[in-house]
XYZ file of C-alpha atoms in Angstrom:
110
model
C 46.623 83.817 -5.857
C 48.886 81.551 -7.924
C 52.326 83.004 -7.974
C 52.867 85.212 -11.147
C 48.954 85.380 -11.488
C 47.946 88.820 -11.102
C 43.885 90.247 -11.688
C 43.481 93.978 -11.040
C 39.980 95.931 -11.919
C 39.739 99.531 -12.721
C 37.144 101.697 -13.687
C 37.168 102.706 -17.478
C 36.066 105.706 -19.523
C 35.333 104.009 -22.791
C 32.119 104.199 -24.337
C 31.294 100.574 -24.974
C 28.776 98.523 -27.014
C 27.732 94.969 -27.394
C 25.743 94.041 -30.662
C 24.538 90.672 -31.500
C 22.477 89.837 -34.951
C 22.177 93.556 -35.375
C 20.679 94.418 -31.571
C 22.012 96.426 -29.195
C 22.489 93.712 -26.336
C 24.498 96.002 -23.844
C 25.805 99.998 -24.038
C 28.018 101.579 -21.259
C 30.220 104.463 -20.409
C 31.370 103.221 -16.858
C 32.685 99.427 -17.864
C 35.244 97.836 -15.434
C 38.212 96.545 -17.260
C 39.505 93.754 -15.737
C 42.888 92.634 -16.350
C 44.574 89.138 -15.940
C 47.470 87.644 -16.549
C 47.572 85.602 -20.031
C 44.097 86.916 -20.688
C 42.783 89.720 -22.769
C 40.862 92.918 -21.005
C 37.809 91.881 -20.390
C 35.061 95.146 -19.990
C 32.316 94.368 -16.922
C 29.018 96.225 -18.037
C 26.882 97.446 -14.903
C 23.370 95.101 -15.080
C 21.724 98.463 -15.695
C 23.254 98.957 -18.987
C 22.623 95.542 -20.222
C 19.324 94.292 -21.539
C 18.825 91.628 -19.288
C 15.111 91.425 -20.978
C 16.387 89.664 -23.931
C 18.652 87.139 -21.736
C 17.502 84.026 -20.480
C 19.366 82.024 -17.800
C 21.263 79.183 -18.523
C 22.444 75.728 -16.437
C 26.212 76.856 -17.062
C 28.303 77.249 -14.463
C 31.853 77.756 -14.082
C 34.440 77.762 -11.347
C 37.714 80.230 -11.741
C 39.923 79.943 -8.753
C 40.580 83.917 -9.050
C 37.162 85.252 -9.541
C 34.623 82.682 -8.211
C 31.882 80.913 -9.532
C 30.052 82.219 -13.005
C 26.650 82.071 -13.836
C 25.588 82.082 -17.551
C 22.577 84.021 -19.861
C 21.993 83.107 -23.282
C 20.239 84.470 -26.357
C 18.064 81.652 -28.130
C 20.371 81.130 -30.940
C 23.774 81.816 -28.592
C 24.298 79.626 -25.968
C 26.509 81.077 -22.812
C 26.861 84.592 -24.636
C 27.388 86.339 -21.246
C 28.706 85.845 -17.597
C 28.705 87.124 -14.287
C 29.927 86.453 -11.019
C 27.297 86.902 -8.562
C 29.275 86.072 -5.120
C 32.800 87.109 -6.378
C 36.091 86.514 -4.549
C 36.766 89.546 -2.131
C 39.644 90.176 -4.568
C 37.420 91.454 -7.177
C 34.018 92.299 -5.671
C 33.976 95.476 -7.596
C 32.760 93.041 -10.300
C 29.339 92.177 -8.428
C 26.697 92.849 -10.208
C 28.141 93.668 -13.867
C 27.925 91.144 -16.759
C 30.909 90.144 -19.069
C 30.607 89.484 -23.117
C 33.050 87.934 -25.168
C 33.024 90.291 -27.754
C 32.677 94.239 -26.640
C 33.364 97.363 -29.250
C 34.676 100.250 -28.338
C 32.740 103.208 -29.531
C 34.633 106.355 -31.094
C 34.363 109.546 -29.613
C 32.912 112.328 -31.810
């Protein structure tokens, strides 16, 4: 890790939902919260809680020196809306089989 750069992953208990164009793409009560220096908290949702049937694999891939190589998925009108690390680095192994979206809403209890 680069000096001063830190990543932690913790099990969250929030009820989170991803909605795009009025359609629920994901909903989970068991997100992983990834905290990374200089970035907002990211919610990684278990694949079982994501409507993967609505997503199409993208040709896009990126490399993060801290997490590994990311793959992306799209909706017909929104490219690269979601990403995952199919083979993450050992330091963040928990995020394997989890999807991350740019915009996640927290659902209020009640």
